[in-house]
Amino acid sequence: MATGARSGAAATRIVGWQHSGIAYLSSAPAMIIVAMVLAFPVLFALWQSFFGVSPIRGEQPFVGFGNYTRVFSDPQFWASLGRTAIFVFGVIALGLTLSIIFAFALNRVVSGLRFIRGIAILPYIVSSVAAALMFRTLFNSDFGFPNQMLEFFGFAGIPWLSNGNWAMLVIIVAQVWTDLPLALLFILGGLQTIDKQLHEAALVDGATGWRSALYISLPLIVPQITLATVWLSFKAVTSLGTILALTGGGPGDSTQLLTLEMVRLGFDEYDTGTAMALVIIIFLLNAGLTLFYLGLQRKFGMK
Amino acid sequence: MRAAMVWLPLAALVLWTVGPFLISLSVSFKQPAQVFSDPGLIPAQPTLDAYFRVIERPGFQQALWNSVVIAFGSLILTLVVGVPAAYALARFRFRGRHLLLLFSLLPMLVPKVGLMFPLFLLAVNLGAFDSRIFMILVFTGMLLPLAVWLLLGFFEAIPRDLEEAAAVDGATQMGAIIHIILPLSIPALLTVAVLAFREAWNEFELVLALTMTGNSRTLPYELFLMQDATGIADFPVQNAFALLTIVPLILVYLRIERYAAEGLLSGAVK
Amino acid sequence: MGEVAFRDVVKRFDDGTIAVNKLNIEVADGEFLVLVGPSGCGKSTSLRMVAGLEEVSGGTIEIDGEVVNSFTPRDRDIAMVFQSYALYPHMTVEKNMAFPLRMAKVSAAEKDRRVKEAADILDIGNLLNRYPRELSGGQRQRVAMGRAIVRSPRVFLMDEPLSNLDAKLRVQMRGEISHLQRELRTTTLYVTHDQVEAMTLGDRVAVMHNGVLQQLASPEKLYASPGTVFVAGFIGSPPMNLCHGTVEKGEAGLTVRFGSMALGIDEESLARYPSVSGRAGQDIIVGMRPECFSFEAGDGAPGRSIRTSVDLVEMLGAEALVYVRTDARPVNTKDLVDTSSDVGVSEKVRANAMVARVSPKGLPQVGETVELHYETGELHFFDPVSGLALS
Ligand SMILES: Nc1ncnc2c1ncn2[C@@H]1O[C@H](COP(=O)(O)OP(=O)(O)OP(=O)(O)O)[C@@H](O)[C@H]1O
Ligand SMILES: [Mg+2]
């Protein structure tokens, strides 16, 4: 679809309808806005990360990589990086498992696909705070559904949000719940483009059901799985609202991820320079992870 | 057995998706004390009390108004700015076109959490802190790349013949855009409108960074503050609030699910 | 008024393709001129340059004496029927047809009147409230025509308007277009790759090949005296048999020898190509119309027939095609093959055979040796290097 965008094949050739002046004029507002709120802030953050800036102190000493060394020598940073790693890994593991299973099931639906798909997309339209509140209710240790079930079957209830490890699990589940729809759509889209004949051929060869899915479809949707991974990872690394509203980093520091650390440094301690260094580190972490997934795909993917 | 392999996961999917909504809905129809005394899914004495208490909160009313203004503002600005840009990129040949297309990749590289401080400082320096207009600009900027990308793809897919026919039928270029291109692009325009609306309506992190007072705070932030303020958690009110913020989007979204699902994919994949 | 002139028109695309090269055509007011040629020869490009849908790279296009190269389509006062019809999918038939009037800011009453009038002419009055997707192919075609005539433009441009219709409908619409044009007397430029359409519709026909105008003449003239080998191989169905030969001078006069066969060059043919007499001993391209062969002896004069064996017989009903073996060197017909011809003989058979279109009575068997007579006055000669008809 968008290949034309690169080649410019859709450019009009109608006489008198090509105006580069108007072209600049009509794209300028969009470009200015994007430059202002997306491009400029990144550069600004990069620049600020080399200064010991603080809005309350008002002085701006150049500190070079000082902020970065401060970050790297801070045990809090390494602890939150470790928690972020667990969180991201958990989100990818749970998110991919669920989206693959659900996508395969959806792909077999003959009628009513649109209806079920519509339902599956619902979490996509819920704000992170609202989702967090819903999960706070759900995982309440007194009346929450999981504990009701456990107690019904005679087990002891789990202190979901007051125990560090369980809280990590809850934020992983909540995060996956909000971001599953797109991952699911990616994989479903991949499955739907696989040639139906391929499956028929496989049926003749004796592979059936889940086996054919596993051996035939799965390798073919490696690109979509990669995309879903990139998406889930991106959202997890940069997740803030869900966790802030669900656990606020607690109990203790057990869900204090990098993003929360960044907010604490910047807004609570007014240490802007260090916060900016953390912003840049999060950017790089994201980019690095994306490259890593693409590398994995190249190494193990069939395509 | 084979059928179970399909419906079991499907049932799980529906339960996984709808379950949290149902529980939230159930709690929102109870009194705070009933939440503990009557934990069943169907409330013994359902009440709309929590909803009334939410609606009566001045903070809610103001935040709702802010959300409406900012979301519609972003939606309109996204279309007003995005449509000409997408048309220019689709139909005009001009220098720097390729560079501009690269812009559309920015959001995938730049996570929003990373923008909180830079935008906060920018807002402070521009004197635009706690301003609804600045927030409209920011949210528009967040969605514009995707919006332009979606619209561009759509414009390019409109058969060239139609625009040419309009030209020989005596339309000016503007006439062709108004009478032919835009009416045919309604699905794409709707998709973009909903995405822009959702972006602004649901945004939390940037609202946190860019607002100070109730004058510009939107619903998600108000909801976040309220859960802190209620002391012993008032679960019915919290859930009623959460659901009230979701309802408008659900209504719109179900209407255009068909376009949106495709729009999301095409926008995200390509 | 509506005179259109191409003067040395060149079209070079951004990628360097030269689609139209030094095109010179003058279309008179009210004339129906058909541009015909094989796929990719530059017909559509030429038409689109008149419409203003494509910039002109060189030369000028004039409408009523005015150079319109830099005019937007809107300022040219032309109407166009597209191959795809290009109906606006979100508008009803009525709105589609009214669109040019709306753009011209015609008053509502006048608009209604003219749309109705055009709808009556095209017999689509009952479809006015339908959307294009609710119409059949033929109905869409009519609506596209309606949208073109409603504004009474100076020139109609039509780019293969019938190619999406089935064969029967195509013949019917062909008749209607012809009728309509004669009624309205609006200058019409019509593009097709179908020579039958070209011959039946055009007052004059312009044959193009590789962006170059080959010949511009009335259909009769085009058939009777093709100006180039290309035209000869393009017009007629099946097209003319063309092969390399040599002119020989014997005691009985001039003969043309092709492979092991020879035909005497009769007076009548010689009168049309007098310079052949000066070409004794030289290579030449000879053309023979399939329909000028027959199994009945003509005047019995010597050198009026060839003997050869039959490769293939195709019965078409009213007539039959007989492919006979020849060892003459064929003219490279690769790019001469008429793509629109229904006669789908493989390249291979064509390369080693000549075809005769004969009456279906008393057909020979495959493999049989036959004597084929050729009509007098129907030999055609071309220069083997330039491809031009000899004078
Ligand atoms: N936009 C373009 N860029 C480059 N080359 C082009 C472009 N459009 C057409 N051409 C080339 O110009 C030549 C003439 O094209 P044109 O469409 O005029 O052919 P045509 O005679 O109408 O053929 P057809 O019968 O298939 O419609 C072809 O070789 C074509 O490939
Ligand atoms: Mg063409």
CSV table of C-alpha atoms in Angstrom, one decimal, chain C residues 2-381:
chain,number,residue,atom,x,y,z
C,2,GLY,CA,-13.3,22.0,-32.0
C,3,GLU,CA,-10.1,21.7,-34.1
C,4,VAL,CA,-7.3,19.8,-32.5
C,5,ALA,CA,-3.7,19.8,-33.7
C,6,PHE,CA,-0.6,18.0,-32.6
C,7,ARG,CA,2.5,19.7,-33.9
C,8,ASP,CA,5.7,17.8,-33.4
C,9,VAL,CA,4.5,16.5,-30.1
C,10,VAL,CA,6.9,14.6,-28.0
C,11,LYS,CA,6.3,12.9,-24.7
C,12,ARG,CA,9.2,11.7,-22.7
C,13,PHE,CA,8.5,10.2,-19.3
C,14,ASP,CA,10.6,10.8,-16.2
C,15,ASP,CA,12.2,7.4,-16.7
C,16,GLY,CA,13.3,8.3,-20.2
C,17,THR,CA,10.6,6.4,-22.0
C,18,ILE,CA,9.7,8.2,-25.2
C,19,ALA,CA,6.1,7.4,-25.5
C,20,VAL,CA,5.2,9.7,-28.4
C,21,ASN,CA,7.7,11.0,-30.9
C,22,LYS,CA,7.2,13.9,-33.2
C,23,LEU,CA,3.5,13.4,-33.6
C,24,ASN,CA,1.7,15.5,-36.2
C,25,ILE,CA,-2.0,15.3,-36.6
C,26,GLU,CA,-4.7,17.8,-37.4
C,27,VAL,CA,-8.2,16.9,-36.5
C,28,ALA,CA,-10.9,18.9,-38.2
C,29,ASP,CA,-13.9,20.3,-36.5
C,30,GLY,CA,-16.6,17.7,-36.2
C,31,GLU,CA,-14.3,14.9,-37.3
C,32,PHE,CA,-14.2,11.5,-35.7
C,33,LEU,CA,-10.6,10.5,-35.6
C,34,VAL,CA,-9.4,7.2,-34.3
C,35,LEU,CA,-6.0,6.5,-32.9
C,36,VAL,CA,-5.1,2.9,-33.2
C,37,GLY,CA,-2.1,0.7,-32.6
C,38,PRO,CA,-0.8,-2.1,-30.6
C,39,SER,CA,-0.5,-1.9,-26.8
C,40,GLY,CA,2.1,0.5,-25.6
C,41,CYS,CA,2.3,2.5,-28.8
C,42,GLY,CA,1.5,5.8,-27.2
C,43,LYS,CA,-2.2,6.2,-28.0
C,44,SER,CA,-3.4,6.9,-24.5
C,45,THR,CA,-0.5,9.2,-23.8
C,46,SER,CA,-1.4,11.2,-26.9
C,47,LEU,CA,-5.0,11.5,-25.8
C,48,ARG,CA,-4.1,12.4,-22.3
C,49,MET,CA,-1.9,15.2,-23.5
C,50,VAL,CA,-4.8,16.7,-25.2
C,51,ALA,CA,-6.8,16.4,-22.0
C,52,GLY,CA,-4.1,18.0,-20.0
C,53,LEU,CA,-3.6,14.9,-17.9
C,54,GLU,CA,0.0,14.6,-19.1
C,55,GLU,CA,2.5,17.3,-19.7
C,56,VAL,CA,3.8,17.8,-23.2
C,57,SER,CA,7.6,17.3,-23.4
C,58,GLY,CA,8.0,18.9,-26.8
C,59,GLY,CA,6.0,20.5,-29.6
C,60,THR,CA,2.6,22.0,-29.1
C,61,ILE,CA,-1.0,20.9,-28.9
C,62,GLU,CA,-3.5,23.3,-30.2
C,63,ILE,CA,-7.3,23.5,-29.7
C,64,ASP,CA,-9.0,25.9,-32.1
C,65,GLY,CA,-5.7,27.4,-33.0
C,66,GLU,CA,-4.7,28.1,-29.4
C,67,VAL,CA,-1.7,26.5,-27.9
C,68,VAL,CA,-3.0,24.7,-24.8
C,69,ASN,CA,0.2,23.0,-23.5
C,70,SER,CA,0.1,24.8,-20.2
C,71,PHE,CA,-3.7,24.9,-19.7
C,72,THR,CA,-5.2,22.9,-16.9
C,73,PRO,CA,-7.8,20.4,-18.1
C,74,ARG,CA,-10.5,22.7,-16.7
C,75,ASP,CA,-9.5,25.4,-19.1
C,76,ARG,CA,-9.5,23.2,-22.2
C,77,ASP,CA,-13.2,22.6,-22.5
C,78,ILE,CA,-12.9,19.0,-23.3
C,79,ALA,CA,-14.7,15.9,-22.0
C,80,MET,CA,-13.2,12.4,-21.7
C,81,VAL,CA,-14.5,8.9,-21.4
C,82,PHE,CA,-12.1,6.7,-19.5
C,83,GLN,CA,-11.5,3.0,-20.1
C,84,SER,CA,-12.5,2.4,-16.5
C,85,TYR,CA,-15.4,4.9,-16.8
C,86,ALA,CA,-14.1,6.6,-13.7
C,87,LEU,CA,-17.6,7.1,-12.3
C,88,TYR,CA,-17.6,8.8,-8.9
C,89,PRO,CA,-18.5,5.9,-6.7
C,90,HIS,CA,-20.1,8.1,-4.0
C,91,MET,CA,-22.4,9.9,-6.4
C,92,THR,CA,-25.7,8.8,-8.0
C,93,VAL,CA,-25.9,8.6,-11.7
C,94,GLU,CA,-27.6,11.9,-11.7
C,95,LYS,CA,-24.9,13.5,-9.6
C,96,ASN,CA,-22.2,12.0,-11.7
C,97,MET,CA,-23.7,13.4,-14.9
C,98,ALA,CA,-24.4,16.8,-13.3
C,99,PHE,CA,-20.8,17.1,-11.9
C,100,PRO,CA,-19.3,18.9,-14.9
C,101,LEU,CA,-22.2,21.3,-14.9
C,102,ARG,CA,-21.8,21.8,-11.2
C,103,MET,CA,-18.2,22.6,-11.7
C,104,ALA,CA,-19.2,25.1,-14.4
C,105,LYS,CA,-21.6,26.7,-12.0
C,106,VAL,CA,-24.6,26.1,-14.2
C,107,SER,CA,-27.9,27.0,-12.6
C,108,ALA,CA,-29.9,24.2,-11.0
C,109,ALA,CA,-32.8,24.3,-13.5
C,110,GLU,CA,-30.5,24.3,-16.5
C,111,LYS,CA,-28.5,21.5,-14.9
C,112,ASP,CA,-31.6,19.3,-14.4
C,113,ARG,CA,-32.7,20.0,-17.9
C,114,ARG,CA,-29.4,19.1,-19.5
C,115,VAL,CA,-28.9,16.0,-17.4
C,116,LYS,CA,-32.4,14.8,-18.3
C,117,GLU,CA,-31.7,15.5,-22.0
C,118,ALA,CA,-28.5,13.6,-22.0
C,119,ALA,CA,-30.1,10.8,-20.0
C,120,ASP,CA,-32.8,10.5,-22.6
C,121,ILE,CA,-30.4,10.5,-25.5
C,122,LEU,CA,-28.5,7.6,-23.8
C,123,ASP,CA,-31.7,5.9,-22.6
C,124,ILE,CA,-30.6,5.9,-18.9
C,125,GLY,CA,-33.4,8.1,-17.6
C,126,ASN,CA,-34.6,5.3,-15.3
C,127,LEU,CA,-31.1,4.9,-13.7
C,128,LEU,CA,-30.6,8.4,-12.4
C,129,ASN,CA,-31.0,7.6,-8.7
C,130,ARG,CA,-28.7,4.6,-8.7
C,131,TYR,CA,-25.1,4.4,-7.6
C,132,PRO,CA,-22.4,3.2,-10.1
C,133,ARG,CA,-21.9,0.0,-8.1
C,134,GLU,CA,-25.6,-0.8,-8.9
C,135,LEU,CA,-25.1,-0.7,-12.6
C,136,SER,CA,-24.1,-3.2,-15.2
C,137,GLY,CA,-21.0,-2.7,-17.3
C,138,GLY,CA,-23.0,-1.4,-20.3
C,139,GLN,CA,-25.0,1.0,-18.1
C,140,ARG,CA,-21.8,2.4,-16.6
C,141,GLN,CA,-20.5,2.9,-20.0
C,142,ARG,CA,-23.6,4.9,-20.9
C,143,VAL,CA,-23.3,7.0,-17.8
C,144,ALA,CA,-19.7,7.8,-18.6
C,145,MET,CA,-20.8,8.9,-22.1
C,146,GLY,CA,-23.6,10.9,-20.5
C,147,ARG,CA,-21.2,12.7,-18.2
C,148,ALA,CA,-19.1,13.6,-21.3
C,149,ILE,CA,-21.9,14.9,-23.5
C,150,VAL,CA,-23.9,16.8,-20.9
C,151,ARG,CA,-21.6,19.8,-21.0
C,152,SER,CA,-21.4,20.1,-24.9
C,153,PRO,CA,-17.6,20.4,-24.8
C,154,ARG,CA,-15.5,21.3,-27.8
C,155,VAL,CA,-13.8,17.9,-28.0
C,156,PHE,CA,-14.7,14.4,-26.9
C,157,LEU,CA,-11.7,12.2,-25.9
C,158,MET,CA,-12.4,8.5,-25.5
C,159,ASP,CA,-9.8,6.0,-24.3
C,160,GLU,CA,-10.8,2.5,-25.2
C,161,PRO,CA,-14.3,3.2,-23.9
C,162,LEU,CA,-15.6,-0.2,-25.0
C,163,SER,CA,-12.8,-2.5,-24.0
C,164,ASN,CA,-14.5,-3.6,-20.7
C,165,LEU,CA,-17.7,-4.7,-22.4
C,166,ASP,CA,-18.5,-8.1,-23.7
C,167,ALA,CA,-18.3,-8.7,-27.5
C,168,LYS,CA,-22.0,-8.3,-28.2
C,169,LEU,CA,-22.4,-5.2,-26.2
C,170,ARG,CA,-19.3,-3.7,-27.7
C,171,VAL,CA,-20.7,-4.0,-31.2
C,172,GLN,CA,-24.0,-2.4,-30.1
C,173,MET,CA,-22.3,0.5,-28.2
C,174,ARG,CA,-20.0,1.0,-31.2
C,175,GLY,CA,-23.0,1.7,-33.3
C,176,GLU,CA,-24.5,4.0,-30.7
C,177,ILE,CA,-21.3,6.0,-30.3
C,178,SER,CA,-21.0,6.4,-34.1
C,179,HIS,CA,-24.6,7.5,-34.3
C,180,LEU,CA,-24.3,9.9,-31.4
C,181,GLN,CA,-21.2,11.5,-32.8
C,182,ARG,CA,-22.8,12.0,-36.1
C,183,GLU,CA,-25.8,13.6,-34.4
C,184,LEU,CA,-23.8,15.9,-32.1
C,185,ARG,CA,-21.0,16.6,-34.6
C,186,THR,CA,-18.6,17.1,-31.8
C,187,THR,CA,-14.9,16.6,-32.7
C,188,THR,CA,-13.9,13.2,-31.3
C,189,LEU,CA,-10.6,11.6,-30.6
C,190,TYR,CA,-11.0,7.9,-30.0
C,191,VAL,CA,-8.3,5.5,-28.9
C,192,THR,CA,-8.6,1.8,-29.4
C,193,HIS,CA,-6.3,-1.1,-30.2
C,194,ASP,CA,-9.1,-2.9,-32.0
C,195,GLN,CA,-8.8,-2.3,-35.7
C,196,VAL,CA,-12.4,-3.2,-36.4
C,197,GLU,CA,-13.5,-0.5,-34.1
C,198,ALA,CA,-11.0,1.9,-35.7
C,199,MET,CA,-12.2,1.1,-39.3
C,200,THR,CA,-15.9,1.2,-38.5
C,201,LEU,CA,-15.9,4.4,-36.4
C,202,GLY,CA,-13.3,6.7,-37.8
C,203,ASP,CA,-13.7,9.3,-40.5
C,204,ARG,CA,-9.9,9.0,-40.5
C,205,VAL,CA,-7.7,6.6,-38.7
C,206,ALA,CA,-4.2,7.3,-37.3
C,207,VAL,CA,-2.1,4.2,-36.9
C,208,MET,CA,0.7,4.5,-34.4
C,209,HIS,CA,3.6,2.2,-33.6
C,210,ASN,CA,6.3,2.8,-30.9
C,211,GLY,CA,5.2,6.4,-30.5
C,212,VAL,CA,5.5,7.2,-34.1
C,213,LEU,CA,2.6,8.0,-36.5
C,214,GLN,CA,2.6,5.4,-39.3
C,215,GLN,CA,-0.2,6.6,-41.4
C,216,LEU,CA,-3.2,8.9,-41.1
C,217,ALA,CA,-5.9,8.2,-43.7
C,218,SER,CA,-9.5,7.2,-44.2
C,219,PRO,CA,-10.3,3.5,-43.4
C,220,GLU,CA,-10.6,2.7,-47.2
C,221,LYS,CA,-7.2,4.2,-48.0
C,222,LEU,CA,-5.6,2.5,-45.0
C,223,TYR,CA,-6.8,-0.9,-46.3
C,224,ALA,CA,-6.2,-0.3,-50.0
C,225,SER,CA,-2.8,1.3,-49.7
C,226,PRO,CA,-1.0,0.7,-46.5
C,227,GLY,CA,1.8,3.2,-46.1
C,228,THR,CA,4.2,1.0,-44.2
C,229,VAL,CA,4.8,-2.6,-43.6
C,230,PHE,CA,3.5,-2.0,-40.1
C,231,VAL,CA,0.2,-0.8,-41.2
C,232,ALA,CA,-0.1,-3.6,-43.8
C,233,GLY,CA,0.5,-6.1,-41.0
C,234,PHE,CA,-1.8,-4.4,-38.6
C,235,ILE,CA,-4.9,-3.7,-40.7
C,236,GLY,CA,-7.1,-6.5,-42.0
C,237,SER,CA,-8.1,-9.7,-40.3
C,238,PRO,CA,-6.2,-11.7,-40.7
C,239,PRO,CA,-3.6,-9.2,-41.7
C,240,MET,CA,-1.7,-9.2,-44.9
C,241,ASN,CA,0.8,-11.9,-45.6
C,242,LEU,CA,4.2,-10.3,-45.7
C,243,CYS,CA,7.5,-11.9,-46.8
C,244,HIS,CA,10.8,-11.0,-48.2
C,245,GLY,CA,11.2,-11.6,-51.9
C,246,THR,CA,13.1,-10.4,-55.0
C,247,VAL,CA,11.9,-8.8,-58.1
C,248,GLU,CA,12.9,-10.7,-61.3
C,249,LYS,CA,12.7,-9.6,-64.8
C,250,GLY,CA,11.7,-12.4,-67.3
C,251,GLU,CA,10.5,-12.6,-70.8
C,252,ALA,CA,6.9,-12.6,-69.6
C,253,GLY,CA,7.6,-9.4,-67.6
C,254,LEU,CA,8.2,-8.8,-63.9
C,255,THR,CA,7.7,-11.5,-61.3
C,256,VAL,CA,8.2,-11.4,-57.6
C,257,ARG,CA,9.9,-14.5,-56.2
C,258,PHE,CA,9.6,-15.4,-52.5
C,259,GLY,CA,11.2,-18.5,-51.4
C,260,SER,CA,10.5,-21.2,-54.0
C,261,MET,CA,7.3,-19.5,-55.1
C,262,ALA,CA,6.7,-16.7,-57.5
C,263,LEU,CA,3.8,-14.5,-58.7
C,264,GLY,CA,3.8,-12.4,-61.8
C,265,ILE,CA,3.4,-8.7,-61.2
C,266,ASP,CA,0.3,-7.7,-63.1
C,267,GLU,CA,-0.2,-4.4,-64.8
C,268,GLU,CA,-2.6,-3.1,-62.3
C,269,SER,CA,-0.4,-3.8,-59.3
C,270,LEU,CA,2.5,-2.3,-61.2
C,271,ALA,CA,0.4,0.8,-61.9
C,272,ARG,CA,0.1,1.3,-58.2
C,273,TYR,CA,3.7,0.7,-57.4
C,274,PRO,CA,5.5,1.9,-60.6
C,275,SER,CA,8.9,2.1,-59.0
C,276,VAL,CA,8.9,-1.7,-58.7
C,277,SER,CA,10.0,-1.9,-62.3
C,278,GLY,CA,13.2,-0.2,-61.4
C,279,ARG,CA,13.9,-2.8,-58.7
C,280,ALA,CA,14.7,-5.8,-60.8
C,281,GLY,CA,17.1,-8.0,-59.0
C,282,GLN,CA,16.6,-6.3,-55.7
C,283,ASP,CA,15.2,-7.4,-52.4
C,284,ILE,CA,11.7,-6.3,-51.6
C,285,ILE,CA,8.9,-7.0,-49.2
C,286,VAL,CA,5.8,-8.3,-50.8
C,287,GLY,CA,2.4,-8.3,-49.3
C,288,MET,CA,-0.6,-10.4,-50.2
C,289,ARG,CA,-4.1,-10.0,-48.7
C,290,PRO,CA,-5.5,-13.3,-47.4
C,291,GLU,CA,-8.9,-12.5,-48.9
C,292,CYS,CA,-7.4,-12.2,-52.4
C,293,PHE,CA,-6.5,-15.8,-52.6
C,294,SER,CA,-8.9,-18.3,-54.0
C,295,PHE,CA,-9.0,-21.8,-55.3
C,296,GLU,CA,-10.8,-20.9,-58.5
C,297,ALA,CA,-8.7,-20.0,-61.5
C,298,GLY,CA,-9.0,-16.4,-62.5
C,299,ASP,CA,-8.2,-15.4,-66.1
C,300,GLY,CA,-5.9,-18.3,-66.4
C,301,ALA,CA,-2.9,-16.1,-67.2
C,302,PRO,CA,0.5,-17.6,-66.3
C,303,GLY,CA,2.2,-16.7,-63.0
C,304,ARG,CA,-1.1,-16.0,-61.3
C,305,SER,CA,-1.0,-18.8,-58.7
C,306,ILE,CA,1.2,-20.6,-56.3
C,307,ARG,CA,1.4,-24.3,-55.5
C,308,THR,CA,1.9,-25.4,-52.0
C,309,SER,CA,0.7,-27.7,-49.3
C,310,VAL,CA,-1.9,-27.1,-46.7
C,311,ASP,CA,-0.8,-26.9,-43.0
C,312,LEU,CA,-4.0,-26.1,-41.3
C,313,VAL,CA,-7.6,-25.3,-42.0
C,314,GLU,CA,-9.8,-23.2,-39.8
C,315,MET,CA,-13.5,-23.1,-40.5
C,316,LEU,CA,-15.1,-19.9,-39.4
C,317,GLY,CA,-18.5,-20.4,-40.8
C,318,ALA,CA,-19.1,-17.9,-43.6
C,319,GLU,CA,-15.5,-18.4,-44.6
C,320,ALA,CA,-12.4,-20.4,-43.8
C,321,LEU,CA,-8.8,-19.7,-43.2
C,322,VAL,CA,-6.3,-22.0,-45.0
C,323,TYR,CA,-2.7,-21.9,-43.8
C,324,VAL,CA,-0.3,-23.0,-46.5
C,325,ARG,CA,3.3,-23.8,-46.2
C,326,THR,CA,5.9,-21.3,-47.5
C,327,ASP,CA,9.6,-21.3,-47.4
C,328,ALA,CA,9.8,-17.5,-48.0
C,329,ARG,CA,11.6,-15.5,-45.3
C,330,PRO,CA,8.9,-14.0,-43.2
C,331,VAL,CA,8.9,-10.4,-42.2
C,332,ASN,CA,9.6,-10.2,-38.5
C,333,THR,CA,6.1,-10.0,-37.4
C,334,LYS,CA,6.8,-9.9,-33.6
C,335,ASP,CA,5.6,-6.4,-33.2
C,336,LEU,CA,3.3,-6.4,-36.1
C,337,VAL,CA,0.9,-9.0,-34.7
C,338,ASP,CA,-2.5,-7.5,-34.3
C,339,THR,CA,-3.3,-8.1,-30.7
C,340,SER,CA,-7.0,-7.6,-31.2
C,341,SER,CA,-7.4,-10.2,-33.9
C,342,ASP,CA,-9.4,-13.2,-32.8
C,343,VAL,CA,-7.4,-15.4,-35.1
C,344,GLY,CA,-5.1,-17.0,-32.6
C,345,VAL,CA,-2.7,-18.9,-34.6
C,346,SER,CA,0.5,-19.7,-33.0
C,347,GLU,CA,3.6,-17.7,-33.9
C,348,LYS,CA,5.2,-20.9,-35.2
C,349,VAL,CA,2.5,-21.7,-37.8
C,350,ARG,CA,2.4,-18.0,-38.8
C,351,ALA,CA,6.1,-17.9,-39.3
C,352,ASN,CA,6.2,-20.7,-42.0
C,353,ALA,CA,2.8,-20.2,-43.5
C,354,MET,CA,0.7,-17.8,-45.5
C,355,VAL,CA,-2.9,-17.6,-44.8
C,356,ALA,CA,-5.7,-17.4,-47.3
C,357,ARG,CA,-9.3,-16.5,-46.5
C,358,VAL,CA,-11.5,-18.4,-48.8
C,359,SER,CA,-15.0,-19.6,-49.3
C,360,PRO,CA,-15.8,-22.6,-47.1
C,361,LYS,CA,-16.9,-24.7,-50.0
C,362,GLY,CA,-14.6,-27.5,-51.2
C,363,LEU,CA,-11.9,-27.0,-48.6
C,364,PRO,CA,-8.7,-29.0,-49.1
C,365,GLN,CA,-7.4,-31.6,-46.6
C,366,VAL,CA,-4.4,-30.9,-44.4
C,367,GLY,CA,-1.3,-32.0,-46.2
C,368,GLU,CA,-2.9,-31.8,-49.6
C,369,THR,CA,-1.1,-29.8,-52.3
C,370,VAL,CA,-3.2,-27.0,-53.7
C,371,GLU,CA,-3.1,-24.3,-56.3
C,372,LEU,CA,-3.9,-20.9,-54.9
C,373,HIS,CA,-4.8,-18.1,-57.3
C,374,TYR,CA,-4.1,-14.5,-56.4
C,375,GLU,CA,-6.2,-11.6,-57.6
C,376,THR,CA,-4.8,-9.1,-59.9
C,377,GLY,CA,-4.1,-5.6,-58.7
C,378,GLU,CA,-3.7,-6.7,-55.1
C,379,LEU,CA,0.0,-7.1,-54.7
C,380,HIS,CA,1.7,-4.7,-52.3
C,381,PHE,CA,5.4,-3.8,-52.2
